Coordinates of C-alpha atoms in Angstrom, one line a residue:
M1 CA -120.1 -6.1 -92.1
K2 CA -120.0 -9.8 -92.9
Q3 CA -123.2 -11.2 -94.4
Y4 CA -124.5 -14.5 -93.1
R5 CA -126.4 -17.1 -95.1
F6 CA -128.8 -18.9 -92.8
K7 CA -129.6 -22.5 -93.6
T8 CA -133.1 -22.3 -92.4
T9 CA -134.3 -25.8 -93.1
I10 CA -131.5 -27.4 -91.1
I11 CA -131.8 -24.9 -88.2
V12 CA -135.6 -25.3 -87.9
A13 CA -135.3 -29.1 -88.0
M14 CA -132.7 -29.1 -85.3
S15 CA -134.8 -26.7 -83.1
I16 CA -137.6 -29.3 -83.1
C17 CA -135.4 -32.2 -81.9
F18 CA -131.7 -33.0 -81.9
V19 CA -132.3 -36.6 -81.2
V20 CA -134.3 -37.2 -84.4
L21 CA -131.2 -36.7 -86.4
F22 CA -129.3 -39.3 -84.5
A23 CA -132.2 -41.8 -84.6
S24 CA -132.8 -41.4 -88.3
C25 CA -129.2 -42.1 -89.2
T26 CA -128.5 -45.0 -86.9
G27 CA -131.6 -46.6 -88.2
N28 CA -129.9 -47.0 -91.6
F29 CA -126.6 -48.1 -90.2
E30 CA -126.2 -51.2 -92.3
E31 CA -126.9 -49.3 -95.5
L32 CA -124.4 -46.5 -94.5
N33 CA -121.7 -49.1 -94.1
T34 CA -122.0 -50.2 -97.7
H35 CA -120.6 -47.0 -99.0
P36 CA -116.8 -46.1 -99.1
T37 CA -115.3 -44.9 -95.9
N38 CA -113.5 -42.0 -97.6
P39 CA -115.9 -40.8 -100.3
D40 CA -114.4 -39.3 -103.5
P41 CA -116.0 -35.9 -104.0
T42 CA -116.4 -36.8 -107.7
K43 CA -118.5 -39.9 -107.0
D44 CA -121.7 -40.7 -105.3
M45 CA -121.8 -38.9 -101.9
T46 CA -124.7 -40.7 -100.3
E47 CA -122.7 -41.7 -97.2
A48 CA -121.2 -38.3 -96.8
E49 CA -124.5 -36.7 -97.1
R50 CA -126.2 -39.0 -94.6
V51 CA -123.3 -38.7 -92.1
G52 CA -123.5 -35.0 -92.7
T53 CA -127.0 -34.8 -91.1
L54 CA -125.4 -35.5 -87.8
I55 CA -122.9 -32.7 -88.0
P56 CA -125.0 -29.5 -87.4
S57 CA -126.1 -30.6 -84.0
M58 CA -122.5 -31.3 -83.1
L59 CA -121.5 -27.8 -84.3
Y60 CA -124.1 -26.2 -82.1
L61 CA -122.5 -27.7 -79.0
I62 CA -119.6 -25.3 -79.6
H63 CA -122.1 -22.5 -78.9
N64 CA -125.5 -23.8 -77.9
F65 CA -128.4 -22.3 -79.9
Q66 CA -131.3 -24.3 -78.5
E67 CA -133.0 -21.9 -76.1
N68 CA -133.0 -24.1 -73.0
Q69 CA -129.5 -25.3 -73.5
N70 CA -128.2 -21.8 -74.2
Q71 CA -129.9 -20.5 -71.0
M72 CA -128.6 -23.3 -68.8
I73 CA -125.0 -23.3 -70.2
E74 CA -124.1 -20.1 -72.0
Q75 CA -126.2 -17.6 -70.0
M76 CA -126.3 -19.0 -66.5
V77 CA -122.7 -20.4 -66.3
G78 CA -120.4 -18.9 -68.9
G79 CA -122.3 -15.6 -69.3
Q80 CA -122.3 -14.8 -65.5
Y81 CA -118.9 -16.1 -64.5
G82 CA -117.5 -14.5 -67.6
G83 CA -118.9 -11.1 -66.8
Y84 CA -121.1 -10.6 -69.8
F85 CA -124.7 -11.3 -68.5
A86 CA -126.8 -11.5 -65.3
T87 CA -129.8 -13.7 -65.1
T88 CA -132.8 -11.9 -63.6
N89 CA -135.2 -14.8 -62.8
N90 CA -135.0 -15.8 -59.1
W91 CA -135.8 -19.5 -59.7
Q92 CA -136.8 -20.0 -56.1
G93 CA -133.7 -18.4 -54.8
T94 CA -131.2 -20.6 -56.6
N95 CA -128.7 -19.2 -59.1
F96 CA -125.1 -19.7 -60.4
G97 CA -124.7 -16.0 -59.7
T98 CA -125.2 -16.5 -55.9
F99 CA -123.2 -19.7 -56.0
N100 CA -126.1 -21.9 -55.0
P101 CA -127.4 -23.7 -58.1
P102 CA -129.3 -26.9 -57.7
A103 CA -127.5 -30.2 -58.5
N104 CA -129.3 -30.8 -61.8
W105 CA -128.2 -27.4 -63.0
V106 CA -124.6 -28.2 -62.1
E107 CA -124.6 -31.4 -64.2
Y108 CA -126.4 -29.9 -67.1
P109 CA -123.4 -28.7 -69.1
F110 CA -121.6 -32.1 -68.7
N111 CA -124.6 -34.2 -69.6
T112 CA -125.6 -32.0 -72.5
L113 CA -122.2 -31.4 -74.2
F114 CA -120.7 -34.8 -73.4
T115 CA -123.6 -37.1 -74.0
K116 CA -125.1 -35.4 -77.0
F117 CA -121.8 -35.0 -78.8
Y118 CA -120.6 -38.6 -78.4
S119 CA -123.8 -40.2 -79.5
N120 CA -123.3 -38.7 -82.9
Y121 CA -119.5 -38.9 -82.9
L122 CA -119.5 -42.7 -82.3
T123 CA -121.8 -43.2 -85.2
I124 CA -119.7 -41.2 -87.5
K125 CA -116.5 -42.9 -86.3
E126 CA -118.0 -46.4 -87.0
V127 CA -119.4 -45.4 -90.4
T128 CA -116.1 -43.8 -91.6
E129 CA -113.9 -46.4 -89.8
G130 CA -112.2 -43.5 -88.2
K131 CA -110.7 -42.4 -91.6
G132 CA -111.1 -39.6 -94.2
Y133 CA -111.8 -35.9 -94.3
V134 CA -115.2 -36.1 -92.7
F135 CA -113.8 -37.8 -89.6
S136 CA -110.9 -35.4 -89.5
W137 CA -113.3 -32.5 -89.6
V138 CA -115.5 -34.0 -86.9
N139 CA -112.4 -34.4 -84.7
I140 CA -111.8 -30.7 -84.8
I141 CA -115.4 -30.2 -83.7
R142 CA -114.8 -32.8 -80.9
V143 CA -111.9 -30.8 -79.5
A144 CA -113.8 -27.5 -79.6
V145 CA -116.7 -29.1 -77.7
M146 CA -114.7 -31.2 -75.2
L147 CA -112.5 -28.2 -74.4
R148 CA -115.5 -26.5 -73.0
V149 CA -116.2 -29.6 -70.8
T150 CA -112.7 -30.0 -69.4
D151 CA -112.4 -26.3 -68.8
T152 CA -115.6 -26.4 -66.8
Y153 CA -115.1 -29.6 -64.8
G154 CA -111.4 -30.6 -65.0
P155 CA -110.4 -34.2 -65.7
I156 CA -112.9 -36.0 -68.0
P157 CA -113.0 -39.1 -70.1
Y158 CA -111.2 -38.3 -73.4
S159 CA -108.5 -40.6 -74.7
K160 CA -110.5 -43.8 -74.2
M161 CA -113.8 -42.4 -75.5
G162 CA -114.7 -43.9 -78.9
G163 CA -115.3 -47.5 -78.2
G164 CA -119.0 -47.2 -77.6
Q165 CA -118.8 -47.1 -73.8
F166 CA -119.5 -44.0 -71.7
A167 CA -118.3 -45.5 -68.4
V168 CA -114.6 -45.1 -69.1
E169 CA -111.5 -43.8 -67.3
Y170 CA -110.8 -40.1 -66.9
D171 CA -107.7 -38.3 -68.1
S172 CA -105.8 -35.5 -66.3
V173 CA -106.3 -32.0 -67.7
E174 CA -102.7 -32.0 -68.8
D175 CA -103.1 -35.2 -70.7
I176 CA -106.4 -34.0 -72.3
Y177 CA -104.7 -30.9 -73.6
H178 CA -101.8 -32.8 -75.1
K179 CA -104.1 -35.4 -76.7
M180 CA -106.5 -32.7 -78.0
I181 CA -103.6 -30.9 -79.6
D182 CA -102.3 -34.2 -81.1
D183 CA -105.8 -34.8 -82.5
L184 CA -105.9 -31.3 -84.0
D185 CA -102.5 -31.9 -85.7
E186 CA -103.8 -35.2 -87.2
S187 CA -106.9 -33.4 -88.5
I188 CA -104.9 -30.5 -89.9
N189 CA -102.5 -32.8 -91.7
A190 CA -105.3 -34.9 -93.2
L191 CA -107.4 -31.9 -94.3
T192 CA -104.4 -30.3 -95.8
V193 CA -103.7 -33.4 -97.9
F194 CA -107.4 -33.6 -98.8
L195 CA -107.5 -30.0 -100.0
E196 CA -104.4 -30.5 -102.2
E197 CA -105.9 -33.6 -103.8
N198 CA -109.4 -32.1 -104.4
K199 CA -108.7 -28.6 -105.6
G200 CA -111.7 -27.1 -107.5
K201 CA -114.0 -30.0 -106.7
K202 CA -117.3 -29.5 -105.1
I203 CA -117.8 -31.1 -101.7
P204 CA -121.5 -32.1 -101.3
I205 CA -121.2 -32.4 -97.5
A206 CA -120.6 -28.6 -97.5
E207 CA -124.3 -28.0 -97.0
F208 CA -124.0 -29.4 -93.5
D209 CA -121.2 -27.1 -92.6
L210 CA -123.0 -24.2 -91.0
I211 CA -119.8 -22.3 -90.3
Y212 CA -117.6 -22.3 -93.4
D213 CA -119.8 -23.9 -96.1
G214 CA -117.4 -26.7 -96.6
D215 CA -114.3 -24.5 -97.0
F216 CA -111.9 -26.8 -95.2
S217 CA -109.0 -24.4 -95.6
K218 CA -110.8 -22.2 -93.1
W219 CA -111.3 -25.2 -90.8
V220 CA -107.6 -25.7 -90.9
R221 CA -107.1 -22.1 -89.8
F222 CA -109.7 -22.6 -87.1
A223 CA -107.9 -25.7 -85.8
N224 CA -104.6 -23.8 -85.7
S225 CA -106.3 -21.0 -83.8
L226 CA -107.8 -23.4 -81.4
K227 CA -104.3 -24.9 -80.8
F228 CA -103.0 -21.4 -80.2
R229 CA -105.8 -20.6 -77.7
M230 CA -105.1 -23.9 -75.8
A231 CA -101.4 -23.3 -75.8
V232 CA -101.7 -19.9 -74.2
R233 CA -104.2 -21.3 -71.7
I234 CA -101.5 -23.8 -70.3
A235 CA -98.4 -21.7 -70.9
N236 CA -97.9 -20.8 -67.3
V237 CA -97.8 -24.4 -66.2
D238 CA -96.5 -26.2 -69.3
T239 CA -94.3 -23.5 -70.8
D240 CA -91.8 -25.3 -73.0
Y241 CA -94.5 -27.5 -74.6
A242 CA -96.9 -24.5 -75.0
K243 CA -94.2 -22.4 -76.8
V244 CA -93.7 -25.2 -79.4
V245 CA -97.4 -25.5 -80.0
M246 CA -97.8 -21.7 -80.4
T247 CA -94.9 -21.4 -82.8
K248 CA -96.3 -24.2 -85.0
A249 CA -99.8 -23.0 -84.9
I250 CA -98.9 -19.4 -86.0
A251 CA -96.5 -20.7 -88.7
A252 CA -99.3 -23.0 -90.1
G253 CA -101.8 -20.1 -90.3
V254 CA -104.3 -18.8 -87.7
I255 CA -107.4 -16.7 -88.1
E256 CA -106.3 -13.1 -88.5
S257 CA -109.0 -11.7 -90.9
N258 CA -112.6 -11.0 -90.0
G259 CA -113.5 -12.8 -93.2
D260 CA -112.4 -16.0 -91.5
N261 CA -114.4 -15.5 -88.3
A262 CA -116.4 -18.5 -87.2
F263 CA -120.2 -17.9 -86.5
L264 CA -123.1 -20.3 -86.2
P265 CA -126.4 -19.0 -87.8
T266 CA -129.7 -18.6 -85.9
T267 CA -133.2 -17.8 -86.8
D268 CA -134.4 -17.6 -83.2
N269 CA -131.4 -16.2 -81.2
P270 CA -131.6 -17.6 -77.7
Y271 CA -130.1 -14.5 -76.0
Y272 CA -132.7 -12.4 -77.7
K273 CA -135.4 -14.8 -76.6
A274 CA -134.3 -15.0 -73.0
S275 CA -133.9 -11.2 -72.6
N276 CA -136.8 -9.9 -74.7
D277 CA -139.4 -12.7 -74.6
W278 CA -138.8 -14.1 -71.1
G279 CA -137.2 -11.1 -69.3
D280 CA -134.7 -13.6 -67.8
L281 CA -131.5 -12.0 -69.0
A282 CA -129.7 -8.6 -68.7
M283 CA -126.2 -7.3 -69.4
N284 CA -123.8 -7.7 -66.5
A285 CA -122.9 -4.6 -64.5
M286 CA -119.3 -5.3 -65.1
I287 CA -119.3 -5.0 -68.9
S288 CA -121.5 -1.8 -68.7
A289 CA -119.0 -0.3 -66.2
Y290 CA -116.0 -1.0 -68.3
M291 CA -117.6 0.1 -71.6
N292 CA -119.0 3.2 -70.1
G293 CA -115.7 4.1 -68.6
Y294 CA -113.9 3.6 -71.9
N295 CA -116.7 5.3 -73.9
D296 CA -116.5 2.2 -76.0
P297 CA -118.1 2.6 -79.5
R298 CA -119.2 -1.1 -79.4
R299 CA -121.7 -0.4 -76.6
S300 CA -124.6 0.1 -79.0
V301 CA -123.7 -3.1 -80.8
Y302 CA -123.5 -5.1 -77.5
M303 CA -126.4 -3.7 -75.4
L304 CA -129.5 -1.6 -75.5
K305 CA -129.9 1.6 -73.7
T306 CA -132.2 1.8 -70.7
A307 CA -135.4 3.7 -70.4
D308 CA -133.5 6.6 -68.9
D309 CA -131.1 6.6 -71.9
V310 CA -127.9 5.0 -70.4
Y311 CA -126.1 1.7 -70.5
R312 CA -126.6 -0.1 -67.2
G313 CA -126.2 -3.8 -66.4
V314 CA -127.2 -5.9 -63.4
R315 CA -124.9 -7.0 -60.7
I316 CA -124.8 -10.8 -60.3
G317 CA -125.5 -12.4 -56.9
I318 CA -128.6 -10.5 -55.9
P319 CA -130.5 -13.0 -53.7
N320 CA -134.1 -13.6 -54.8
I321 CA -133.7 -11.2 -57.6
N322 CA -136.9 -9.6 -58.8
K323 CA -137.4 -10.0 -62.5
G324 CA -140.1 -7.4 -62.4
I325 CA -137.4 -4.9 -61.7
Y326 CA -134.1 -6.2 -63.1
G327 CA -135.7 -7.7 -66.2
T328 CA -137.2 -4.4 -67.3
A329 CA -136.1 -1.5 -69.4
Q330 CA -134.4 0.0 -66.3
Y331 CA -131.5 -2.2 -67.2
S332 CA -129.7 -2.9 -70.5
K333 CA -130.6 -6.0 -72.4
P334 CA -128.3 -7.7 -75.0
A335 CA -128.6 -6.0 -78.4
F336 CA -129.0 -9.3 -80.3
K337 CA -131.7 -9.6 -82.9
K338 CA -133.7 -12.7 -83.7
D339 CA -131.3 -13.7 -86.5
S340 CA -128.0 -12.6 -84.9
P341 CA -125.4 -15.4 -85.4
L342 CA -123.5 -17.0 -82.5
L343 CA -119.8 -16.3 -82.3
V344 CA -117.4 -19.2 -82.2
Y345 CA -114.0 -17.6 -82.9
C346 CA -113.0 -14.1 -84.1
A347 CA -109.8 -12.8 -85.5
A348 CA -109.4 -10.2 -82.7
E349 CA -108.8 -13.0 -80.3
T350 CA -105.8 -14.2 -82.3
F351 CA -104.1 -10.8 -81.9
F352 CA -104.7 -10.7 -78.2
L353 CA -103.3 -14.2 -77.9
K354 CA -100.2 -13.0 -79.7
A355 CA -100.0 -9.9 -77.6
E356 CA -100.0 -11.9 -74.4
A357 CA -97.5 -14.5 -75.8
A358 CA -95.1 -11.7 -76.9
L359 CA -95.4 -9.9 -73.6
Q360 CA -94.6 -13.1 -71.7
G361 CA -91.8 -14.1 -74.0
W362 CA -93.5 -17.2 -75.3
I363 CA -93.2 -15.9 -78.9
P364 CA -90.7 -13.4 -80.3
G365 CA -91.3 -9.7 -80.1
G366 CA -91.3 -8.5 -76.5
T367 CA -93.2 -5.5 -75.2
S368 CA -93.0 -3.4 -78.4
Q369 CA -94.5 -6.2 -80.6
S370 CA -97.0 -6.9 -77.9
K371 CA -98.3 -3.3 -78.2
I372 CA -98.7 -3.8 -81.9
Y373 CA -100.7 -7.0 -81.5
Y374 CA -102.8 -5.4 -78.7
E375 CA -103.8 -2.5 -80.9
Q376 CA -104.4 -4.8 -83.9
G377 CA -106.8 -6.8 -81.7
I378 CA -108.8 -3.7 -80.7
T379 CA -108.9 -2.4 -84.3
T380 CA -109.9 -5.7 -85.7
S381 CA -112.8 -6.0 -83.2
M382 CA -114.0 -2.5 -84.0
E383 CA -114.0 -3.4 -87.7
Q384 CA -115.8 -6.7 -87.0
H385 CA -118.6 -4.7 -85.4
G386 CA -118.7 -1.9 -88.0
V387 CA -118.0 0.9 -85.6
A388 CA -115.5 3.8 -85.9
I389 CA -112.5 3.5 -83.5
G390 CA -111.9 7.2 -83.1
T391 CA -109.5 8.0 -80.4
Y392 CA -110.2 4.8 -78.4
L393 CA -106.6 3.6 -78.5
A394 CA -105.4 6.7 -76.7
G395 CA -108.1 6.5 -74.0
T396 CA -106.9 7.3 -70.4
T397 CA -110.1 6.7 -68.5
S398 CA -111.0 3.6 -66.5
A399 CA -114.1 1.6 -65.7
T400 CA -116.8 3.6 -64.0
R401 CA -118.2 2.8 -60.6
Y402 CA -121.4 0.8 -60.8
N403 CA -124.5 2.4 -59.2
D404 CA -127.8 0.6 -59.1
P405 CA -130.9 2.8 -59.0
N406 CA -132.8 0.1 -57.1
G407 CA -131.2 -0.4 -53.7
N408 CA -128.1 -1.8 -52.1
V409 CA -126.3 -3.6 -54.9
N410 CA -123.8 -0.8 -55.8
A411 CA -120.2 -1.9 -56.4
P412 CA -116.9 -0.5 -55.3
S413 CA -114.3 0.7 -57.8
F414 CA -112.5 -2.4 -59.1
S415 CA -110.1 -1.6 -61.9
S416 CA -107.9 1.3 -62.9
I417 CA -106.7 -0.1 -66.2
T418 CA -107.1 2.3 -69.2
V419 CA -107.1 1.5 -72.9
S420 CA -103.9 3.4 -73.8
W421 CA -100.9 1.0 -73.8
D422 CA -98.3 3.4 -72.5
N423 CA -100.4 5.5 -70.2
G424 CA -98.7 6.0 -66.8
S425 CA -95.7 3.8 -67.8
A426 CA -97.7 0.6 -67.3
T427 CA -95.9 -2.3 -65.7
T428 CA -95.9 -5.8 -67.3
T429 CA -98.6 -6.8 -65.0
M430 CA -100.7 -3.8 -65.9
K431 CA -100.1 -4.5 -69.6
L432 CA -101.3 -8.1 -69.2
E433 CA -104.4 -6.8 -67.5
K434 CA -105.0 -4.4 -70.5
I435 CA -104.6 -7.3 -73.0
I436 CA -107.0 -9.7 -71.2
T437 CA -109.5 -6.9 -70.5
Q438 CA -109.6 -5.9 -74.2
K439 CA -109.7 -9.6 -75.3
W440 CA -112.7 -10.0 -73.0
L441 CA -114.5 -7.1 -74.6
A442 CA -113.7 -8.4 -78.1
N443 CA -114.8 -12.0 -77.4
Y444 CA -118.3 -11.0 -76.3
P445 CA -120.4 -13.2 -75.7
L446 CA -118.0 -16.1 -75.3
G447 CA -118.5 -16.5 -71.5
F448 CA -116.6 -19.7 -71.1
E449 CA -113.5 -18.1 -72.7
A450 CA -113.8 -15.1 -70.4
W451 CA -114.3 -17.3 -67.3
A452 CA -111.2 -19.4 -68.2
D453 CA -109.1 -16.2 -68.7
H454 CA -110.2 -14.9 -65.3
R455 CA -109.3 -18.1 -63.6
R456 CA -106.0 -18.3 -65.4
T457 CA -104.8 -14.7 -65.0
G458 CA -107.2 -12.9 -62.5
Y459 CA -108.3 -10.6 -65.3
P460 CA -110.5 -8.9 -66.2
Q461 CA -111.0 -7.7 -62.7
M462 CA -114.6 -8.3 -61.8
I463 CA -117.5 -6.8 -60.0
T464 CA -118.1 -9.7 -57.7
A465 CA -121.4 -11.2 -56.7
Q466 CA -123.4 -9.2 -54.1
S467 CA -124.1 -12.3 -52.1
N468 CA -122.3 -15.6 -51.7
L469 CA -124.9 -18.3 -50.8
S470 CA -122.7 -21.2 -51.5
S471 CA -122.8 -24.2 -49.2
A472 CA -121.6 -27.8 -48.9
N473 CA -125.1 -28.9 -50.1
S474 CA -124.7 -27.2 -53.4
I475 CA -121.3 -26.7 -55.1
G476 CA -119.3 -26.5 -51.9
S477 CA -118.3 -23.4 -50.0
I478 CA -116.7 -20.8 -52.3
T479 CA -114.2 -18.9 -50.2
N480 CA -112.5 -15.6 -51.2
S481 CA -115.5 -15.1 -53.5
K482 CA -114.8 -11.4 -53.7
T483 CA -111.8 -12.1 -55.9
R484 CA -112.0 -15.7 -57.2
L485 CA -115.6 -16.6 -58.0
V486 CA -116.5 -20.2 -58.8
R487 CA -113.4 -22.1 -60.1
R488 CA -115.1 -25.2 -61.6
L489 CA -118.3 -27.2 -61.5
P490 CA -118.6 -30.5 -59.6
Y491 CA -119.1 -33.7 -61.5
P492 CA -122.7 -34.9 -62.2
V493 CA -124.5 -37.2 -59.8
S494 CA -125.0 -39.4 -62.9
E495 CA -121.2 -40.0 -63.1
Y496 CA -121.1 -41.1 -59.5
S497 CA -124.0 -43.6 -60.1
G498 CA -123.0 -44.8 -63.7
N499 CA -119.2 -44.4 -63.8
T500 CA -118.5 -44.6 -60.1
Q501 CA -115.0 -46.1 -60.0
N502 CA -113.6 -43.9 -62.7
V503 CA -115.0 -40.6 -61.3
E504 CA -113.9 -41.4 -57.8
A505 CA -110.4 -42.2 -59.1
A506 CA -110.3 -38.9 -61.0
V507 CA -111.2 -37.0 -57.9
A508 CA -108.7 -38.8 -55.7
N509 CA -105.8 -38.8 -58.2
L510 CA -106.3 -36.2 -60.9
L511 CA -108.4 -33.3 -59.8
G512 CA -106.0 -31.8 -57.2
G513 CA -108.7 -31.1 -54.6
A514 CA -112.2 -31.9 -53.5
D515 CA -115.0 -32.2 -56.0
T516 CA -116.4 -28.7 -55.3
G517 CA -116.6 -25.4 -57.1
A518 CA -113.6 -24.1 -55.1
T519 CA -111.0 -26.4 -56.5
D520 CA -108.6 -24.9 -59.1
L521 CA -108.0 -26.6 -62.4
W522 CA -104.4 -27.6 -63.5
W523 CA -103.9 -24.4 -65.6
A524 CA -105.6 -21.9 -63.2
R525 CA -104.0 -19.5 -60.8
K526 CA -103.8 -21.0 -57.3
N527 CA -104.1 -17.7 -55.4

């Protein structure tokens, strides 16, 4: 198992207040500008070190570690719509799981990710004059964060951000994806040159890199992997472009070893806190049903057994859910520990991306190569979690039916997919479902990735919400909720009050539908 070195001082300081970091650096803005814009690693690194203090808080927007942000974003939205978690607090009858969150919850991911990132990004851009390896690195982080925002809301301001104004025009999702990939290419090229010119030299800013300790060769691999992820996301609607991006990303080098996996350290894991200290979080019924059906050896790594010695999640969408029942040991909690790191990207995902791309003809190999990648993805995930794979690849069982011991929230059978690639002479459609289902299991707990895959492919098949309480007064009416769930989040009220003209133009001309949770994004399935 990989060992993680936790940078306790930085993490604790950030837990106290993100804003302090921003305020302390902008207060010395004139002094910062007296240093070179592209510091030589062999010389005084004062500027790089000071700019570096802004970077940890930006990294943690890729996977929020602050307990309230994590609950409001990763748990409530991504975790539930991605099929990993169920929230067990009733919050006066409002919940993303029942499709009736209050307006301030709906805008929380936008306001948190967008505003908190750009406040620091604009400072770094001005200090560095938009040049150098630090700015190139920060632009990779920018894509990783803003990808989460556009995949949640749709069109957002992107290409015109950076001039110090927040009330700017929106870009279409297609343009955002193209511009993000261009930005990744620029960063990859710049960091590749930097690495060649600075072989063997110590990079003082490394202490602020909580993921790779300043190893920019791994950041290049991460950037290529991010390109690959994005290209697969849009391949059904932008095929020729996506195929070129995939080919270049793979050739340049993507993450294929668990030693290159990206994690963010924690000393107070927010999933642990929400489930164990607050009783607000349980495993989703869906993931327990799949893993029980497959007798998945990762179950004990992902979730705790119940008081009656089984693995049992909670179905989302229970109206006025009772935490006194569903937040107890009758239901499985996540198996995170207080110092469990937060996943950003794992090598297993790369193999599943390759498996899908080969199956669909986007990269060479066809079905036979797709099987190889599929099984590599499963094996790599098992190795990542330190469990024996056994006969898992030959498994011919499917997800179990979910039964709730406390009432009327049982679920019908929902998927017949098995693990074995060739079982029952699987069709191409069935093989795609296998790939996405196993990718979903390997990517735990990246809920936003799972939610995006479900909206894009229809997989993994989900245990749907027990009750649909959506309405025009919340996120809009969610129709066909048994198969489609929420498709996006509406824009924040703050955008309508502070960026009125631009958000209204985006809804009218770029979104492709009403500003509700029922409107599909550009890359999503439309049925």
